[in-house]
Coordinates of C-alpha atoms in Angstrom, one line a residue:
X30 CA 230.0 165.1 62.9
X31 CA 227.9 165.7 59.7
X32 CA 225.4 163.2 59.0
X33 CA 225.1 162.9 55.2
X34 CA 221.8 160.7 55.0
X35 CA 220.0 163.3 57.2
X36 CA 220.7 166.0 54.6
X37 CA 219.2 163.5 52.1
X38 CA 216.0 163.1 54.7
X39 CA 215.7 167.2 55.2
X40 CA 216.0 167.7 51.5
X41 CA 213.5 164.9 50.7
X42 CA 211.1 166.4 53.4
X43 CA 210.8 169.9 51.5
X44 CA 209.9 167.8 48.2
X45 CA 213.4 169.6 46.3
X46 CA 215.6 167.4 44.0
X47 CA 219.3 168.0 44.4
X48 CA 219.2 170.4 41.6
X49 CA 216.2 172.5 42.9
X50 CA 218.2 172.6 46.3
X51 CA 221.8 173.5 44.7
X52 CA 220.4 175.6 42.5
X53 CA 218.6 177.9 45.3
X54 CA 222.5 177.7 47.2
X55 CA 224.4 178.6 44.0
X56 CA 226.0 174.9 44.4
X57 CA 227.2 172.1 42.2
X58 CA 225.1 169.2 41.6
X59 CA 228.0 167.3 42.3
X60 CA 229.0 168.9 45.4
X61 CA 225.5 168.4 46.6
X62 CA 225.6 164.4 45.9
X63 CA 229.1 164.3 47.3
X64 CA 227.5 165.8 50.5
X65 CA 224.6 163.3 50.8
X66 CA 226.4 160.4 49.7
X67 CA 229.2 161.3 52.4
X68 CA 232.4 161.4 49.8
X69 CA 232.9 165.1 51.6
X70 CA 231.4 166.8 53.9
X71 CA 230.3 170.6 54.1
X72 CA 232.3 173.3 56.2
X73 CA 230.1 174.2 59.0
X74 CA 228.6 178.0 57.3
X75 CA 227.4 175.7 54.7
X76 CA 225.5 173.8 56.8
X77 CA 224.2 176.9 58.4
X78 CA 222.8 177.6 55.1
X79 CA 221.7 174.4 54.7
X80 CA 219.8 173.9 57.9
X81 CA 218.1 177.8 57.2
X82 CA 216.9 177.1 53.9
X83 CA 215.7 173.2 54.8
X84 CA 214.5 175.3 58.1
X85 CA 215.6 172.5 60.2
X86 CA 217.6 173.1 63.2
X87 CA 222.0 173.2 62.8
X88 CA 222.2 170.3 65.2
X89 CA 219.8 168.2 63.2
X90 CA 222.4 167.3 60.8
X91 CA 225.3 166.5 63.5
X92 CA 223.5 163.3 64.9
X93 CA 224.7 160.2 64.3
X94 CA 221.6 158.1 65.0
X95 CA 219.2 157.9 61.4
X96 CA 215.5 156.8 60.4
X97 CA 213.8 154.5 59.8
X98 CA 214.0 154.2 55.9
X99 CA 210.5 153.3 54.5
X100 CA 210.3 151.1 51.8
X101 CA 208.1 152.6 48.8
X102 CA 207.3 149.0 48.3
X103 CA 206.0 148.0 51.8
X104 CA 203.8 151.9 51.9
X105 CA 200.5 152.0 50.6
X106 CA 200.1 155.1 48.1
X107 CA 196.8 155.4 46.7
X108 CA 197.9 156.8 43.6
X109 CA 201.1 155.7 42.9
X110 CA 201.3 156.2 39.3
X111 CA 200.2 159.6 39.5
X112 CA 202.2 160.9 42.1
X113 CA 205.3 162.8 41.2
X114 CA 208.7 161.4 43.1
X115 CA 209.1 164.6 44.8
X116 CA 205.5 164.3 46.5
X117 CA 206.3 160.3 47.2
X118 CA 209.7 161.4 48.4
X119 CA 208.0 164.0 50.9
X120 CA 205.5 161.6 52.4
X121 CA 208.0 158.8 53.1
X122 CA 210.7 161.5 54.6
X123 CA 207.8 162.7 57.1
X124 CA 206.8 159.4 57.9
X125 CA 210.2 158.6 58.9
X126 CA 210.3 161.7 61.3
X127 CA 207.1 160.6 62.8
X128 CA 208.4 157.2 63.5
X129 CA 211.4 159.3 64.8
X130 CA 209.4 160.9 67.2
X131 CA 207.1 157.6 68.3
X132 CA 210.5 156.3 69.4
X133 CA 210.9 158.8 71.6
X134 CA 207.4 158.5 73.0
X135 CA 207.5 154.4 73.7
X136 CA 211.1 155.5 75.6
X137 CA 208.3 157.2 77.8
X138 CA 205.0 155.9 77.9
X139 CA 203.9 152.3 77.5
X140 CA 201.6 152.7 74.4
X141 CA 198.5 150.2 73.5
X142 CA 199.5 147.0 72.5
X143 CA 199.2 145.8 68.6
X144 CA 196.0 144.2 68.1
X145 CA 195.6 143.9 64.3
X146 CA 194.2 140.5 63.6
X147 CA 195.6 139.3 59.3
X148 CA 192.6 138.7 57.2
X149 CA 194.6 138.3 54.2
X150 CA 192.6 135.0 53.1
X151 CA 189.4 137.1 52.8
X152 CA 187.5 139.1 51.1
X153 CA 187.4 142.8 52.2
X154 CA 183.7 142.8 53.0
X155 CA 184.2 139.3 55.2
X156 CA 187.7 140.8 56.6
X157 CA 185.5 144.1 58.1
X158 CA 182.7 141.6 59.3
X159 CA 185.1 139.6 60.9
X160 CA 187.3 142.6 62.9
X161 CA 184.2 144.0 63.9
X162 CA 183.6 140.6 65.6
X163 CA 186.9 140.3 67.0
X164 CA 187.0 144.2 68.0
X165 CA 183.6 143.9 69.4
X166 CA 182.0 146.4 67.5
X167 CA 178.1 145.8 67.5
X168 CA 177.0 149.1 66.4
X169 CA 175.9 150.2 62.4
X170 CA 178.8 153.1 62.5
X171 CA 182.0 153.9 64.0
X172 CA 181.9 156.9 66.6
X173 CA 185.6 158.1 66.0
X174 CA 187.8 155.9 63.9
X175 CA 191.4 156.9 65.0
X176 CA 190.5 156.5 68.3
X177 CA 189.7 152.7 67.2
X178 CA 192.7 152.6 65.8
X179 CA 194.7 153.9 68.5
X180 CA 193.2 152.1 70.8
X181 CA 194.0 148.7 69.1
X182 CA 198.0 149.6 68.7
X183 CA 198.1 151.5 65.4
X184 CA 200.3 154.6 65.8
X185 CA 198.2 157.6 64.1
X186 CA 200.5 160.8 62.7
X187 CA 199.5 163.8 60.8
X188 CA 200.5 165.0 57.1
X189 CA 199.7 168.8 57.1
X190 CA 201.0 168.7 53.0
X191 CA 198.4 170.6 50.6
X192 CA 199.0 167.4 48.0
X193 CA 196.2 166.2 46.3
X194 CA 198.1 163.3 45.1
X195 CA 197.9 161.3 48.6
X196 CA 195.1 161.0 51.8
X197 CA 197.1 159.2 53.8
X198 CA 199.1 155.6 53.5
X199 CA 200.2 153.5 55.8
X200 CA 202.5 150.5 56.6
X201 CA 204.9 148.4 59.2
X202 CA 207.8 149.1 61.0
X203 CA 209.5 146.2 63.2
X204 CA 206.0 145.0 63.7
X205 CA 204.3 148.1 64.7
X206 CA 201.4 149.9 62.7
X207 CA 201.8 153.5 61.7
X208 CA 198.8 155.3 59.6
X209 CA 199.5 158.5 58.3
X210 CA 196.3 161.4 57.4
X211 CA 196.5 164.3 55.2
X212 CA 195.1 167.1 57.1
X213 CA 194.2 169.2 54.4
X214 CA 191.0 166.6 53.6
X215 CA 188.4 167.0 54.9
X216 CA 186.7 165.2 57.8
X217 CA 184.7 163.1 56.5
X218 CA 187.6 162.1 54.0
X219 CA 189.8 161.6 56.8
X220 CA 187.8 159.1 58.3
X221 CA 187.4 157.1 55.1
X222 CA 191.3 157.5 54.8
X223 CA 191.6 155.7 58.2
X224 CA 190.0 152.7 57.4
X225 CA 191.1 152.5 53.9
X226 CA 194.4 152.3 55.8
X227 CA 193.4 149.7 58.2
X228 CA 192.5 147.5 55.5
X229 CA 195.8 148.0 53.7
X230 CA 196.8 146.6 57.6
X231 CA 194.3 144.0 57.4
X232 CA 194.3 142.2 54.0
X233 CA 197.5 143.4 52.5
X234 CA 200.9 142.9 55.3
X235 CA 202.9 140.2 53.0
X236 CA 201.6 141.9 49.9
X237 CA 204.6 143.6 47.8
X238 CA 202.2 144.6 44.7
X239 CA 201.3 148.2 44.6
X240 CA 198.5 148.1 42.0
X241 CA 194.8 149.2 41.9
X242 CA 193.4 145.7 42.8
X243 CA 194.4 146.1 46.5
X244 CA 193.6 149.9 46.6
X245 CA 189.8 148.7 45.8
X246 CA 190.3 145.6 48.4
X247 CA 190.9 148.8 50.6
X248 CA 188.1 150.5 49.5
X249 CA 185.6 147.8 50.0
X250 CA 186.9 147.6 53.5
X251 CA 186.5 150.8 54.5
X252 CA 183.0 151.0 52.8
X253 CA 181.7 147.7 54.8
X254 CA 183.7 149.3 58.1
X255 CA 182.0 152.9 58.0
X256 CA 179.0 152.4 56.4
X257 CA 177.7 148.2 56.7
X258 CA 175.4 146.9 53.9
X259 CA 172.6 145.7 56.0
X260 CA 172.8 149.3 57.9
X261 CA 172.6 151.3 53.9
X262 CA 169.9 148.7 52.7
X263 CA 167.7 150.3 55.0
X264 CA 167.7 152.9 53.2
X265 CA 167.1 151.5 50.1
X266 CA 163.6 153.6 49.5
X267 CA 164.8 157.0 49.9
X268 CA 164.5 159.1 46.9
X269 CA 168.3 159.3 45.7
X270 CA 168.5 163.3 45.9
X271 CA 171.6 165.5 46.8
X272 CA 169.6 166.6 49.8
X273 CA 168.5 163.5 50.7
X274 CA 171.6 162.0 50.7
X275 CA 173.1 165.1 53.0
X276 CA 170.7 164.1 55.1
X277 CA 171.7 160.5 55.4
X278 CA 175.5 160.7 55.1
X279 CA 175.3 162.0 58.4
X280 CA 174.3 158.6 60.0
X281 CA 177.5 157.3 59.4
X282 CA 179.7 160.5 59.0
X283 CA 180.8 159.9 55.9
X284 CA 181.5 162.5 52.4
X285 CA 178.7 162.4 49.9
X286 CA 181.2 160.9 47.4
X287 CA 181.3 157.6 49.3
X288 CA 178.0 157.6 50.7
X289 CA 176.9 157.5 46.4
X290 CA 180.0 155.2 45.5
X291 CA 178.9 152.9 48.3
X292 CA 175.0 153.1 47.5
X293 CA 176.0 152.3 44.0
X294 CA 178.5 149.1 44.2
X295 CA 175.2 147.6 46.5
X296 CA 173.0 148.3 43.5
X297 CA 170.5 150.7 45.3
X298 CA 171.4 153.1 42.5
X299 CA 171.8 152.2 38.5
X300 CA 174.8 153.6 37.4
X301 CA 172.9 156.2 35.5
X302 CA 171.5 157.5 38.1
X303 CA 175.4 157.6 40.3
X304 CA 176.6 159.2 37.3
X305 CA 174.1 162.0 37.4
X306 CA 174.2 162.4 41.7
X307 CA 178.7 162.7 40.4
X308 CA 178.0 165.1 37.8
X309 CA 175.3 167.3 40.6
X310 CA 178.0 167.1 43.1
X311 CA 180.2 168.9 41.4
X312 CA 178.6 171.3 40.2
X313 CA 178.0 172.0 43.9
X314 CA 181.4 172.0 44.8
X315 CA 180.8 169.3 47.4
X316 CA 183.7 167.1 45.8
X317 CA 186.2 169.2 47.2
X318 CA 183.8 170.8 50.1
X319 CA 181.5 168.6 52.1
X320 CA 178.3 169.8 53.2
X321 CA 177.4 169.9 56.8
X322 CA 181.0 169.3 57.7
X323 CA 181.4 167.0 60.9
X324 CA 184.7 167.9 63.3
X325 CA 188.0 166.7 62.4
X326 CA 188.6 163.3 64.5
X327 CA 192.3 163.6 66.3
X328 CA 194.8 161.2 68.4
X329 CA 193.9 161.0 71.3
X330 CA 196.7 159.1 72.4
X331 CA 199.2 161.6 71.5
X332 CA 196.9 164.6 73.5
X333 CA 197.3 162.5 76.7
X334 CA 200.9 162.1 76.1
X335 CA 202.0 166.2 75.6
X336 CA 199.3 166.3 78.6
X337 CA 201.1 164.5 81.1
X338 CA 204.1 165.5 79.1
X339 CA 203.2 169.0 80.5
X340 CA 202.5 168.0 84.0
X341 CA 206.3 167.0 84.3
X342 CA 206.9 170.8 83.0
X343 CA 208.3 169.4 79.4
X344 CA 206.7 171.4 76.7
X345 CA 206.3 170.9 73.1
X346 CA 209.5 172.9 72.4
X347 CA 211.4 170.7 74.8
X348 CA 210.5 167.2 72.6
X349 CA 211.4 169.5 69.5
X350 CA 214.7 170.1 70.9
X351 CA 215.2 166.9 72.0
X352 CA 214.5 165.2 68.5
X353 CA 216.8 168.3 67.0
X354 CA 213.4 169.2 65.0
X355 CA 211.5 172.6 64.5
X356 CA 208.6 173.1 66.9
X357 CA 206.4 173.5 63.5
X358 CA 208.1 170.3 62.7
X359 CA 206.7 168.3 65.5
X360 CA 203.5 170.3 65.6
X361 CA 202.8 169.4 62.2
X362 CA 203.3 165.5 62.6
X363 CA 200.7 165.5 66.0
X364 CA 197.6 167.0 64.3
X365 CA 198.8 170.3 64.9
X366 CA 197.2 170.3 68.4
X367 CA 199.2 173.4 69.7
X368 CA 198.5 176.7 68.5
X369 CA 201.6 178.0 67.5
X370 CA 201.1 182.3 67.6
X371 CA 200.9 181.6 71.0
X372 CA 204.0 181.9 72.9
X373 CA 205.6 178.0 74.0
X374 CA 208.2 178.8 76.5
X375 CA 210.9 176.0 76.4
X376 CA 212.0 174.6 79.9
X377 CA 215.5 172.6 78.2
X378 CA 213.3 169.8 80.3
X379 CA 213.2 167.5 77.5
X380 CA 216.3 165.1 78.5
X381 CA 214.1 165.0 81.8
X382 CA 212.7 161.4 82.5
X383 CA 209.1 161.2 83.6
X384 CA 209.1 159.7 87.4
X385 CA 208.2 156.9 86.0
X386 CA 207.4 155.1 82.5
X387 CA 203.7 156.1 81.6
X388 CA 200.5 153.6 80.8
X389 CA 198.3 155.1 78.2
X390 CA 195.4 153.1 77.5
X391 CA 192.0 153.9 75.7
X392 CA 188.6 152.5 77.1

C-alpha cells in the first residue's frame, strides 16, 4: 500500500518543492499534493517514476511504518535565517532516515548508554569545565571528539550535502542524542561542529528559541571544550602570525578561524589585530582550506557495528535492503565508510538475526 508521507520524506530529501518535482514528471501541482497528502494515490508506473527520479527504491514507498518527524523547533540550525526551506527541509528528511536506520541498529546491538549530564543553569565556559569533570577529562585537548561522543550515548550520523548553509545540528528523540556532521567541512571544522553540538545538548534541551544568543552559548562551549583558556593563555607571548598560529592550532586540532576567534574573545589579541589575521586568512584561502589538514575523525561505533555486521555474512547492501533504502543512501548517513566502485555483493541476509543481541562499548 502507498505510503503518502514517505513520498513527502523522499521529495524533501532531494531538497525539490512540489512544483520543482511535478514539474520534472510533467504533473499537476495538485495531483502531486493529492499524492502526499493521501486524498489519491498514484497507479504503480507512477510510482516507478517516482522512486527513479527520487532514486529511492519502489518498495520504499509501500511501507506502512514512518519517521521520526523532527521538529525545526527542537533542531539546532546554525543559521536559521539564512538557510533556504529547501536546504532546512533536506537536513531534517536525512536526519529522519538516520534515526530510521539507528532503530534498526539498537534492534541489534546494545549501544552506549546516554550519559549527557543538563547544564542549562550555567554558563557555557562553567558547563565545559564542569563535563569535563564529570567525563573525567584531565587533559588540555580532546584526542577524537565523536568518539567522546559516542562513547557517552550520543548517536553520531553523517551529512555528505555540499550546503554551506549548515555544519551539522543536532537534537533529541525519545530521550536519545543524535548529532549530525556535514562531511563536506573540513576536519578541523568538523570537530568544532561536534562540540558546538554537544553544547546545544548540554545548555539548551528545554530551550524552544532558535536565535543567535544560544548559537554563541554553543560557541563558547565548544571553544572552552577544544581549546581551554588556561591551556591558550600559555600561549599568550607568541607573536600573533599566520604561521605561528599554523603552528599552534595544531595543539588542539582545531581551524585557524577558531584558533584567532578564540585568542581574541580571551583578549590575547585587540580586535585590530583579529581583524587583520581575518582579512590575511583569506587572502590565503585558509577560510575555506585549512592548512596542515589533520584526518577526518569517524564513528567508531557504527565501524564496529557493519564489522560484526559482516562477520554474520550481512553486508552493507543487505541493511539497505532491509530499511528499503539505496546502498548510496545508507553509505552516505555512516560516514561513507564503504567504498562504493567496489563491488558489495548482497547476501538477502539482512532479516538475519545476529546469534545474539550485540554489546558495543568504547574504552
Amino acid at each position: 500500500m502507498f505510503n503518502n508521507t514517505r513520498l513527502e520524506l523522499a521529495r524533501k530529501r532531494r531538497s525539490l518543492t512540489k512544483k520543482e518535482l511535478a514539474e520534472n514528471l510533467n504533473l499537476s501541482i495538485q495531483t502531486l499534493s493529492d499524492w502526499e497528502t493521501g486524498k489519491t494515490i498514484p497507479k504503480f508506473d507512477n510510482v516507478v517514476e517516482l522512486a527513479k527520479f527520487l532514486k529511492f527504491p519502489v518498495e520504499f514507498f509501500d511501507k506502512e511504518e514512518n519517521f521520526a518527524s523532527l521538529d525545526p523547533q527542537k533542531v539546532t540550525f546554525r543559521a536559521l535565517t539564512k538557510m533556504r526551506a529547501s536546504d532546512r527541509d533536506m537536513a531534517l528528511a536525512c536526519g529522519s532516515l538516520a534515526i530510521y536506520l539507528n532503530t534498526w541498529i539498537e534492534n541489534k546491538f546494545n549501544l552506549p548508554q546516554c550519559n549527557i549530564p543538563l547544564y542549562e543553569n550555567y554558563s557555557p565556559e562553567e558547563a565545559a569545565q564542569k563535563l569535563k569533570q564529570y567525563w573525567n577529562i584531565t587533559k588540555d585537548y580532546i584526542d577524537n571528539t565523536i568518539y567522546l561522543l559516542e562513547k557517552n550515548g550520543v548517536r553520531v550520523y553523517s551529512l555528505s550535502e555540499n550546503c554551506n548553509d549548515f555544519d551539522a545540528f543536532s537534537t533529541w528523540e525519545n530521550n536519545i542524542p543524535f548529532v549530525f556532521l556535514n562531511t563536506s567541512k573540513s576536519a578541523e571544522r568538523s570537530r568544532f561542529d561536534a562540540m558546538h553540538e554537544l553544547g546545544h545538548l548540554v545548555l539548551h534541551k528545554n530551550c524552544f528559541t532558535r536565535d543567535k544568543k544560544i548559537e554563541e552559548e554553543a560557541n563558547a562551549f565548544a571553544s572552552e571544550m577544544l581549546m581551554p583558556a588556561n591551556s591558550v593563555l600559555e600561549y599568550r607571548t607568541v607573536t600573533p602570525t599566520i604561521g605561528n598560529l599554523i603552528q599552534m592550532k595544531q595543539i588542539w586540532n582545531v581551524s585557524l578561524k577558531a584558533l584567532i576567534y578564540r585568542m581574541n574573545k580571551l583578549d590575547i589579541i585587540t580586535e585590530w589585530t583579529y581583524r587583520l589575521l581575518m582579512v590575511e586568512l583569506n587572502k590565503r584561502g585558509y577560510n575555506t582550506s585549512e592548512p596542515l589538514s589533520i584526518e577526518r575523525e569517524t564513528s567508531i561505533i557504527l565501524k564496529k557495528v557493519f564489522n560484526i555486521l559482516k562477520e554474520d555474512n550481512i553486508t552493507l547492501h543487505d541493511v539497505a535492503q532491509c530499511l528499503n533504502l539505496s546502498t548510496l543512501e545508507v553509505n552516505s548517513m555512516i560516514f561513507n565508510m564503504f567504498d562504493m566502485f567496489s563491488t558489495i555483493n548482497g547476501n538477502n541476509n539482512s532479516n538475519n538475526k545476529l546469534k545474539s543481541k550485540a554489546d558495543l562499548k568504547l574504552l
